[in-house]
mmCIF file of C-alpha atoms in Angstrom:
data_model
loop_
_atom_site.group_PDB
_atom_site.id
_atom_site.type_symbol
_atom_site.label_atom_id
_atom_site.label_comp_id
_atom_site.label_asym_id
_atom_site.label_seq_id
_atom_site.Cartn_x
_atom_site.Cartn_y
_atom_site.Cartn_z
ATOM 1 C CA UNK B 499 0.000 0.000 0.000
ATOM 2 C CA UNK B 500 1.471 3.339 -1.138
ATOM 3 C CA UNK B 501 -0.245 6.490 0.363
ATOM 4 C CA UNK B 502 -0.880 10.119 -0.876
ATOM 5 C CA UNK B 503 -2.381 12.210 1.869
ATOM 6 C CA UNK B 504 -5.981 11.097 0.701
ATOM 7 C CA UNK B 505 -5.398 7.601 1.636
ATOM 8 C CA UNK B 506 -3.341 7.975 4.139
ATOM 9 C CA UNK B 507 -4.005 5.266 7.388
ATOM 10 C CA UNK B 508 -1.090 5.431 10.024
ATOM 11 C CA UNK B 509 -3.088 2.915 12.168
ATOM 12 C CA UNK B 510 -3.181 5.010 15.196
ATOM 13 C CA UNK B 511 -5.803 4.637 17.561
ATOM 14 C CA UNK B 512 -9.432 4.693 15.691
ATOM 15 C CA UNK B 513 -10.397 7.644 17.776
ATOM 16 C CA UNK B 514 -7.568 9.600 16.606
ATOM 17 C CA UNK B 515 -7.255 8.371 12.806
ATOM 18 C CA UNK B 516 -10.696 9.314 12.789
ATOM 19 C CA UNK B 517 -9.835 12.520 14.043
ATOM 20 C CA UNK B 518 -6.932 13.428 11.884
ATOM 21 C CA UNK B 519 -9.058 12.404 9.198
ATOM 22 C CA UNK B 520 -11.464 14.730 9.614
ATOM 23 C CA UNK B 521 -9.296 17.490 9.515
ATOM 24 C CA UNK B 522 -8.411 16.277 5.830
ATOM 25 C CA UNK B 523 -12.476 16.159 5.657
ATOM 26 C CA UNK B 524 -13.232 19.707 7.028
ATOM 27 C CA UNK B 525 -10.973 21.248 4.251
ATOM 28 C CA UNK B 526 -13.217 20.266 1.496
ATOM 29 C CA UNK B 527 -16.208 21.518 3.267
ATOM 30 C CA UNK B 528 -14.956 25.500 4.674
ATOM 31 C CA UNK B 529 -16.285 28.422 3.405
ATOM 32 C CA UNK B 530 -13.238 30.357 4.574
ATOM 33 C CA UNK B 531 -11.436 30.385 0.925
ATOM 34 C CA UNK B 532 -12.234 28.640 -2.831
ATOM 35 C CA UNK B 533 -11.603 25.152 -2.596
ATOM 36 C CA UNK B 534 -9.809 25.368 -6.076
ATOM 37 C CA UNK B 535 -7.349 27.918 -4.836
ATOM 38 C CA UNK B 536 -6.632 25.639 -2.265
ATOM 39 C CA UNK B 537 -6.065 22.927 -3.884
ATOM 40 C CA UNK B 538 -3.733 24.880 -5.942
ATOM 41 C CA UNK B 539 -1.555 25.173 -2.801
ATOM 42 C CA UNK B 540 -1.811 21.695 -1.860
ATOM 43 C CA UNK B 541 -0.044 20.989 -5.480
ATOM 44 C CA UNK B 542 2.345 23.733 -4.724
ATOM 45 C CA UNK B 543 3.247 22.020 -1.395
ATOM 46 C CA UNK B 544 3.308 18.746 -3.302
ATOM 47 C CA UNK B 545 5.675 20.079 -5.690
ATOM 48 C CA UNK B 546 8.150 21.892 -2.812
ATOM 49 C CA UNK B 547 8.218 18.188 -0.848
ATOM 50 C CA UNK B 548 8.848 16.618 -4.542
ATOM 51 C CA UNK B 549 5.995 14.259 -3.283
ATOM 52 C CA UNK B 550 5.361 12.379 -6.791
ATOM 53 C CA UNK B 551 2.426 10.444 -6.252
ATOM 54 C CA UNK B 552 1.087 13.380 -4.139
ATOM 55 C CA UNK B 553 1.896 15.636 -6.902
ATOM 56 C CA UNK B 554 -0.687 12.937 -8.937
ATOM 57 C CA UNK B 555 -3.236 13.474 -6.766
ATOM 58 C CA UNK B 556 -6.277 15.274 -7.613
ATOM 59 C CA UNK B 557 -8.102 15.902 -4.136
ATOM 60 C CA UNK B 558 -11.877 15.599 -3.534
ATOM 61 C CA UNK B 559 -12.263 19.520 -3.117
ATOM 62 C CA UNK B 560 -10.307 20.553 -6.772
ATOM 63 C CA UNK B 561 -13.602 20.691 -8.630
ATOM 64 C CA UNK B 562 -13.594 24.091 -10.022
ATOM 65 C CA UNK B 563 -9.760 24.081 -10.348
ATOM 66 C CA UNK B 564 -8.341 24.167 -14.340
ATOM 67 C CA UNK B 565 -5.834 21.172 -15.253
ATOM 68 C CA UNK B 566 -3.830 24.251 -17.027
ATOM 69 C CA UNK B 567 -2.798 25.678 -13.541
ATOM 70 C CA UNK B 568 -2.639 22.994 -11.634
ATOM 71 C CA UNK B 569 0.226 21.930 -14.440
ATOM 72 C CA UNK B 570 1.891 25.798 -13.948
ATOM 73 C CA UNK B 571 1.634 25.408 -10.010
ATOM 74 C CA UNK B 572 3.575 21.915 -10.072
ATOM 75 C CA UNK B 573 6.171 23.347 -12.343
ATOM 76 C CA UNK B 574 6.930 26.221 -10.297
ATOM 77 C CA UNK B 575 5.999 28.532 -13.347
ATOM 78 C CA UNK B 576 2.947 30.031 -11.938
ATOM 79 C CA UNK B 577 4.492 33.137 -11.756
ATOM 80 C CA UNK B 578 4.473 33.779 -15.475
ATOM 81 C CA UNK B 579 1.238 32.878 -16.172
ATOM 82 C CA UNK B 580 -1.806 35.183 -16.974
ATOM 83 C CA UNK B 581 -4.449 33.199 -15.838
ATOM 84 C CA UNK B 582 -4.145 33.375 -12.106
ATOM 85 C CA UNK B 583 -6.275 35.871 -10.512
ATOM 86 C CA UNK B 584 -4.635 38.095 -7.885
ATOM 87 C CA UNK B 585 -6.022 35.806 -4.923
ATOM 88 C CA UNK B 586 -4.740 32.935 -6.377
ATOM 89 C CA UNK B 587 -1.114 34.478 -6.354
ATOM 90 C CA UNK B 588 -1.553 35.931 -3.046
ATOM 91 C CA UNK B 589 -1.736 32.206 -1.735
ATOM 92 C CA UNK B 590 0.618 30.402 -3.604
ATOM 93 C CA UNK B 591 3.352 33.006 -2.739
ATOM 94 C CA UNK B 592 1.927 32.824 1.048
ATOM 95 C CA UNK B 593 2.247 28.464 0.572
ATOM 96 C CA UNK B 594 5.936 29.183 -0.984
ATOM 97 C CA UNK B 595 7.000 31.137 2.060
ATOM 98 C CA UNK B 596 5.516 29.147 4.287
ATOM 99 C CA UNK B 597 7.275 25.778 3.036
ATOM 100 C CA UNK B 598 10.644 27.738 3.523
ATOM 101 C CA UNK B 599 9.524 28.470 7.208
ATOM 102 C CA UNK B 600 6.309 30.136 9.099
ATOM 103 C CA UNK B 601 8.793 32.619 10.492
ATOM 104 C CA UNK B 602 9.334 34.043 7.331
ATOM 105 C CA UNK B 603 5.493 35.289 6.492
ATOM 106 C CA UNK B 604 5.539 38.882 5.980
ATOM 107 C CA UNK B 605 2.746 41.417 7.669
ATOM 108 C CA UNK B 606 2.542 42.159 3.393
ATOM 109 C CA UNK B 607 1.958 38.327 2.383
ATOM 110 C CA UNK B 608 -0.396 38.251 5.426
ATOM 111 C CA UNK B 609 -2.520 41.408 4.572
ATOM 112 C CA UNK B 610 -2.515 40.468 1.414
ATOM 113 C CA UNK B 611 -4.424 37.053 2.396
ATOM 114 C CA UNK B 612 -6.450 39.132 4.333
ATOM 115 C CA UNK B 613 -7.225 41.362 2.363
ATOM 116 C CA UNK B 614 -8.808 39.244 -0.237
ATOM 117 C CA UNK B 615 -10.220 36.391 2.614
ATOM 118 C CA UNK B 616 -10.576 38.551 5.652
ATOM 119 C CA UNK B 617 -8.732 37.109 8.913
ATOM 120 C CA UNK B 618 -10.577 33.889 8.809
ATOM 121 C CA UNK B 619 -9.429 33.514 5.591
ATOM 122 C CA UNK B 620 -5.611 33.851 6.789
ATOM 123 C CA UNK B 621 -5.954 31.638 9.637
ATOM 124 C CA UNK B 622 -7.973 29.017 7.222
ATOM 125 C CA UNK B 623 -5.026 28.698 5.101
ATOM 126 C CA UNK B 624 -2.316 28.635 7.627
ATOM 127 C CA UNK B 625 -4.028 26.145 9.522
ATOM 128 C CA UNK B 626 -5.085 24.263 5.915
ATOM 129 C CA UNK B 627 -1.392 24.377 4.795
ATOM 130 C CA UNK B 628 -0.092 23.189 8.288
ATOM 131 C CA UNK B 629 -2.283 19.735 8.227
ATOM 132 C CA UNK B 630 -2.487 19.407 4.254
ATOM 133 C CA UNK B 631 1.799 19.610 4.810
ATOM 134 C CA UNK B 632 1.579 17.188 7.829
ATOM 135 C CA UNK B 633 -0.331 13.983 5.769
ATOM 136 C CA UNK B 634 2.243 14.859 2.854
ATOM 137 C CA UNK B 635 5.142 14.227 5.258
ATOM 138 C CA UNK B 636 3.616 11.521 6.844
ATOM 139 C CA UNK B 637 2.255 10.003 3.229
ATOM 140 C CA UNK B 638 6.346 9.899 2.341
ATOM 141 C CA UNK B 639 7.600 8.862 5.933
ATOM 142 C CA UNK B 640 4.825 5.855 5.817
ATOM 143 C CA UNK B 641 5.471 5.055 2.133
ATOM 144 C CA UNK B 642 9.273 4.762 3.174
ATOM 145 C CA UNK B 643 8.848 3.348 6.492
ATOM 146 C CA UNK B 644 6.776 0.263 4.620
ATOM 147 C CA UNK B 645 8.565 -0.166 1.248
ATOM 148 C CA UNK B 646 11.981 1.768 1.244
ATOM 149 C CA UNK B 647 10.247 3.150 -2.004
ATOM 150 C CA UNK W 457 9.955 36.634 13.730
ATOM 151 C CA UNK W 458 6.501 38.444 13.758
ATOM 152 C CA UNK W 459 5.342 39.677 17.537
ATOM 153 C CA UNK W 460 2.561 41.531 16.622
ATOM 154 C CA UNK W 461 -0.286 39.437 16.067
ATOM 155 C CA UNK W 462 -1.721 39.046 11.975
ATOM 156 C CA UNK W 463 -5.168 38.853 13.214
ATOM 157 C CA UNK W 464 -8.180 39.576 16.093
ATOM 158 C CA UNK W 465 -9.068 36.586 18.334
ATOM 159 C CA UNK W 466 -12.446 36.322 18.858
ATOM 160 C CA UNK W 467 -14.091 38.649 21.040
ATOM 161 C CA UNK W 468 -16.938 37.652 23.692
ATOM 162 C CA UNK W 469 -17.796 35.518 24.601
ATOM 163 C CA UNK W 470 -14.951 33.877 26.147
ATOM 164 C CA UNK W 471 -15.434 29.798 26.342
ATOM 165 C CA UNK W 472 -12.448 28.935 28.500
ATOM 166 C CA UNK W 473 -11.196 26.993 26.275
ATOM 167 C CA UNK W 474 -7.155 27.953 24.973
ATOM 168 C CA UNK W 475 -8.247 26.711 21.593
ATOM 169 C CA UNK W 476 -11.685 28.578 20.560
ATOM 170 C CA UNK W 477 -10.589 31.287 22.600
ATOM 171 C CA UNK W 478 -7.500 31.989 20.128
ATOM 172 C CA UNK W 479 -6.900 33.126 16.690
ATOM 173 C CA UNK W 480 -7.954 29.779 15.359
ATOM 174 C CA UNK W 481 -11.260 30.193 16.568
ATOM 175 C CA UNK W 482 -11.971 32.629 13.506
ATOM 176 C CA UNK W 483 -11.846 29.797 11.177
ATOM 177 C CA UNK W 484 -14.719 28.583 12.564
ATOM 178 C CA UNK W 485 -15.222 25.482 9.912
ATOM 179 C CA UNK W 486 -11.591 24.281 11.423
ATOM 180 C CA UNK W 487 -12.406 24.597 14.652
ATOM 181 C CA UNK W 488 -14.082 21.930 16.174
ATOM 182 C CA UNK W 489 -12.117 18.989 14.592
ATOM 183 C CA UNK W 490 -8.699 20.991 15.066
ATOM 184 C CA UNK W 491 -10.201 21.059 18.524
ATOM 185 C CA UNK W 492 -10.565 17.256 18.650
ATOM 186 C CA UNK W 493 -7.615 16.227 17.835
ATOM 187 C CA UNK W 494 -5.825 18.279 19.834
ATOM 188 C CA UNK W 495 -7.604 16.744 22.776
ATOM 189 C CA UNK W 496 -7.542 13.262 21.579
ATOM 190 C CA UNK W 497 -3.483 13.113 21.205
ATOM 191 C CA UNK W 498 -3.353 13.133 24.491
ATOM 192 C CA UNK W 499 -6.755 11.606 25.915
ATOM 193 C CA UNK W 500 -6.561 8.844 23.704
ATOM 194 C CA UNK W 501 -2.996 7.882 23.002
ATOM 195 C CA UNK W 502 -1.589 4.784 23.222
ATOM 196 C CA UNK W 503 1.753 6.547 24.087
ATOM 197 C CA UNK W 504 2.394 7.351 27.935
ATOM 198 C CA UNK W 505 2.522 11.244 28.043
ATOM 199 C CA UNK W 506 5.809 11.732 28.920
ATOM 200 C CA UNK W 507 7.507 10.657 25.580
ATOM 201 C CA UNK W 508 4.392 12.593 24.251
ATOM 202 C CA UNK W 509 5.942 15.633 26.163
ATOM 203 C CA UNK W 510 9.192 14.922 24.572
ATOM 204 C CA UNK W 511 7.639 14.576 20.933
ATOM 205 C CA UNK W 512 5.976 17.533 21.095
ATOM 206 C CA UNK W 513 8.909 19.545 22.707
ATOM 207 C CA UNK W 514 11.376 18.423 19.538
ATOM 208 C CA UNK W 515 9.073 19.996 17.605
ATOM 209 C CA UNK W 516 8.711 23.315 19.516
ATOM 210 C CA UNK W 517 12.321 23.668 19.740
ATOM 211 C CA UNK W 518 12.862 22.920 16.436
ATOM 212 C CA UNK W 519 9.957 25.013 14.395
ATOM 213 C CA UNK W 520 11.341 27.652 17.203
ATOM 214 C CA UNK W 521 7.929 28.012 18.506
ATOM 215 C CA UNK W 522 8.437 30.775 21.783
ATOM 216 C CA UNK W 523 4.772 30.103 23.466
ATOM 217 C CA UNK W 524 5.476 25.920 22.637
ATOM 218 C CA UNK W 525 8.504 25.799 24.151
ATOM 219 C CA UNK W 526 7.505 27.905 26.879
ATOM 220 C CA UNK W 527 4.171 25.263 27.905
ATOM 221 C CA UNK W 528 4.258 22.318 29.777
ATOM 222 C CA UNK W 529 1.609 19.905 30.146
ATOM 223 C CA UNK W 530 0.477 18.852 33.832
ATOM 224 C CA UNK W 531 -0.298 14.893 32.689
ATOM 225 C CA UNK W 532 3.476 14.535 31.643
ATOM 226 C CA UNK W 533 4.567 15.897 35.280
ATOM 227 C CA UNK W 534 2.542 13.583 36.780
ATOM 228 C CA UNK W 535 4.277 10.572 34.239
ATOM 229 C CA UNK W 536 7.251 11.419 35.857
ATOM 230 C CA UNK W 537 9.115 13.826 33.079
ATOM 231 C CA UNK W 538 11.176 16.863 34.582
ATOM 232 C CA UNK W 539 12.488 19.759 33.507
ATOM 233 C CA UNK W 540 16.148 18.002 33.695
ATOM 234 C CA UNK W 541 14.894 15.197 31.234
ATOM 235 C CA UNK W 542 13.475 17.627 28.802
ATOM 236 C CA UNK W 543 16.542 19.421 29.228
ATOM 237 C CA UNK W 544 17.622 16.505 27.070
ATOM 238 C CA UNK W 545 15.258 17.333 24.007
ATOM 239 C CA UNK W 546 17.482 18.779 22.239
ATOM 240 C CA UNK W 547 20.589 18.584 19.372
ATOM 241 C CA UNK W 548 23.028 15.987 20.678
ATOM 242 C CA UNK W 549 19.936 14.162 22.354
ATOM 243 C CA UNK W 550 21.569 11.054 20.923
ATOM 244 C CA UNK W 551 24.379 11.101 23.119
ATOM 245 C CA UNK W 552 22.368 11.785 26.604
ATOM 246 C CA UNK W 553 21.470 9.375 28.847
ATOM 247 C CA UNK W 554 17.733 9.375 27.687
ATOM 248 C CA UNK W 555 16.802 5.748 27.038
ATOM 249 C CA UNK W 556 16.692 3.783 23.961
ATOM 250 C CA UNK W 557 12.908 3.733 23.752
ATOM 251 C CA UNK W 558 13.063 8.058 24.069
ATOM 252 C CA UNK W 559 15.916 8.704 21.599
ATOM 253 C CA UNK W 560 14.223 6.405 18.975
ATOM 254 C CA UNK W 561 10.745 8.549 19.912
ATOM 255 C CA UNK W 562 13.240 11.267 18.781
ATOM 256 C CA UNK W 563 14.895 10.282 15.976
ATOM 257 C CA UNK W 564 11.229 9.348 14.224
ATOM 258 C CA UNK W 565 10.367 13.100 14.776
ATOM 259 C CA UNK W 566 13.354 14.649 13.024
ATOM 260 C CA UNK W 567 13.015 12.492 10.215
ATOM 261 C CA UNK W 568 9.244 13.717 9.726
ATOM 262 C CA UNK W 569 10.189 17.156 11.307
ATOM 263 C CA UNK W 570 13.402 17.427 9.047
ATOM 264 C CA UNK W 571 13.647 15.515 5.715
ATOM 265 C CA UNK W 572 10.732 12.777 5.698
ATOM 266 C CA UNK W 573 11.987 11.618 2.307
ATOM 267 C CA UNK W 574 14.701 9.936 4.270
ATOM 268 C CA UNK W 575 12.898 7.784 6.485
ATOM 269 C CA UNK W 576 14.149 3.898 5.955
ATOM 270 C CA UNK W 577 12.780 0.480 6.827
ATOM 271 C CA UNK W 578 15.494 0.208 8.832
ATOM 272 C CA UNK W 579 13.806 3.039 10.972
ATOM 273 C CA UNK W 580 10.552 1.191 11.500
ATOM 274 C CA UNK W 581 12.184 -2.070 11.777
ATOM 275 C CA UNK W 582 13.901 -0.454 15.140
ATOM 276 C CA UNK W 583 10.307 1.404 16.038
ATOM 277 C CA UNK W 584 8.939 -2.297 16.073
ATOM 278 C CA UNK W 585 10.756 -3.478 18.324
ATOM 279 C CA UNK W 586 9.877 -1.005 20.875
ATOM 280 C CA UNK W 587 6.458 0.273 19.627
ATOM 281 C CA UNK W 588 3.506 -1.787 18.644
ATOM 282 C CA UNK W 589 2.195 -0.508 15.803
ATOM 283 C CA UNK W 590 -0.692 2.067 16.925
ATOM 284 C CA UNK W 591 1.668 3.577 19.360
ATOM 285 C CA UNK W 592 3.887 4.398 16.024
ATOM 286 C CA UNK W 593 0.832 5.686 14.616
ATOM 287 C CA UNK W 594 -0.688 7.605 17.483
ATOM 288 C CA UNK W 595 3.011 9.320 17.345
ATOM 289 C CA UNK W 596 3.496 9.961 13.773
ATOM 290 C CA UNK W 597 -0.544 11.799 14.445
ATOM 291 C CA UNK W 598 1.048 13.764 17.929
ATOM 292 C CA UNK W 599 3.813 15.292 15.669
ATOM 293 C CA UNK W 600 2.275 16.104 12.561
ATOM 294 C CA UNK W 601 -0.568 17.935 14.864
ATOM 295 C CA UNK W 602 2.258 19.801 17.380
ATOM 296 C CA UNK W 603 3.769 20.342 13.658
ATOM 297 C CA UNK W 604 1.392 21.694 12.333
ATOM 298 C CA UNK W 605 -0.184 24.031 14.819
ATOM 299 C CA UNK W 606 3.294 25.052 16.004
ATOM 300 C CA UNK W 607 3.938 26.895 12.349
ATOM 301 C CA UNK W 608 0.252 28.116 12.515
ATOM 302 C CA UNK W 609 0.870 30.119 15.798
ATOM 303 C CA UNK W 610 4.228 31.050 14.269
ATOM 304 C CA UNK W 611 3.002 32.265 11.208
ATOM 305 C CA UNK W 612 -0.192 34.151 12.490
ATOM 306 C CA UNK W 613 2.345 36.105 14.465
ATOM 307 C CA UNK W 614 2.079 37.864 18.339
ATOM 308 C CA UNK W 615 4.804 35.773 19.124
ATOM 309 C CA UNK W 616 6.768 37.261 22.315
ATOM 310 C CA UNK W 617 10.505 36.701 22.166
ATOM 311 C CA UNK W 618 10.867 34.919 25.172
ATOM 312 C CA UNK W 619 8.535 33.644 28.238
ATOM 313 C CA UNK W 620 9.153 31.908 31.080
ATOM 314 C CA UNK W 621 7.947 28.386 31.530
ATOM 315 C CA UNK W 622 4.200 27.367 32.661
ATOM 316 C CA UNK W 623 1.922 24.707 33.125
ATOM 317 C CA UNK W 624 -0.829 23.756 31.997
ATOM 318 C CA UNK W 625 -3.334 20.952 31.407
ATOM 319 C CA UNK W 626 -4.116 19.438 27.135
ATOM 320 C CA UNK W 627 -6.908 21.149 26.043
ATOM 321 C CA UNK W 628 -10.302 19.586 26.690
ATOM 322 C CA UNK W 629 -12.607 18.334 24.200
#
């Protein structure tokens, strides 16, 4: 069994599987920001962790999101494209930064989120990016851990 | 580091609770199953709370979270961990006297906390013979969660550079 972070079982305690699944769960059901954009970030963070079969992955919320840029987002080459609106840059640059390191968010990259999302919006994504990163890492430590693949 | 804060908590009313009461209580769809599983890593977990303590402190000291590494939790104290163990949660932690069981809890939180394209059967084949199998899950979920809500408070900001240590209990459900 190979695991992106859609399949992902780390057979923990039920209770807490459960749980930690329904974090995954929650993302494709807030209101806070567009599922699309947020899968675009997802692919971005895919992309940063070189996480192939994540990087596959099409999650259960990217209806909406264009094949086009999700190809531009896992290239890196987002940034030279027309076709993403200005929200949609505003969080991939936010997910970029905050792959290098949460301490290096700006107050501009933040009011920028919030200015488009309001501050539910930037605490949405930061908490979105934090647990979509989490069953990435643990999708390649589990994958390792069980194959050596 | 940011130490003015990116956003409002929630204003009144106040629930008590260190969760809703916070930032994170403005993304309200989050909430309650952030809320859950925050409770359940420790309420549930097949792992005594100590080396739970320890797991969670790695990660504080590594994402360099001030108000993480500053917290304690009460149900570790009363497992026995002290301030000159946790002492021990930190680079060169191979080399301390912490047991074999710890510095392997340790070493399986830098490889997911630090490059987790590196992690080898060899790894797990060690973890097994200390861990059963849910306590390896239950503390691959404890560090992705400290993980991830350690870069959340860092990123939303209002982060004091420094604080001295304090106590407290895991937050309830």
């Amino acid at each position: 069994m190979t695991y992106t972070s859609a399949e992902l079982e780390v057979g923990a305690t039920p209770e807490i599987e459960a749980a930690f699944r329904a974090i995954w769960e929650s993302l494709g059901c807030q209101r806070h920001l567009p599922k699309a954009t947020l899968e675009l970030a997802r692919l971005r963070l895919a992309a940063l962790h070189r996480a192939d079969r994540e990087m596959a992955l099409r999650s259960p919320w990217a209806t909406g999101m264009h094949e086009r840029k999700a190809g531009a987002v896992l290239a890196g080459a987002w940034h030279r494209q027309d076709d993403f609106d200005a929200a949609e840059r505003s969080v991939l640059a936010f997910t970029e930064i905050y792959a290098q390191g949460p301490e290096f968010i700006t107050d501009e990259l933040a009011t920028e989120i919030t200015g488009h999302f309001g501050d539910a919006g930037l605490v949405c994504l930061i908490e979105a990016l934090g647990f979509i990163d989490a069953r990435i890492r643990l999708a390649l430590v589990f994958n390792r851990l069980q194959t050596g693949d | 580091m940011a130490t003015k804060s990116r956003v409002t908590a929630p204003s009144s009313p106040k629930t008590g609770h260190v969760i809703r009461d916070s930032a994170f209580g403005l993304a309200a769809d989050l909430l309650e199953p952030v809320v859950r599983l925050t409770h359940l890593n420790w309420a549930a977990s097949s792992v005594n709370p100590g080396l739970i303590e320890m797991l969670r402190l790695r990660n504080a000291r590594t994402v360099n979270c001030v108000i993480c590494k500053s917290t304690r939790y009460d149900v570790a104290h009363r497992d026995g961990t002290t301030e000159e163990k946790l002492a021990l949660v930190d680079d060169g932690y191979q080399n301390s006297n912490l047991d074999r069981r710890e510095k392997l809890a340790l070493e399986f939180a830098d490889t997911y906390l630090q490059d987790p394209d590196r992690a080898s059967p060899d790894l797990m084949a060690r973890l097994r013979q200390e861990f059963s199998p849910r306590q390896i899950g239950d503390m691959a979920v404890a560090i992705a969660t400290f993980h991830a809500m350690s870069r959340c408070a860092v990123g939303l900001g209002g982060m004091p550079e420094n604080m001295p240590v304090f106590i407290m209990s895991p937050p309830s459900a």
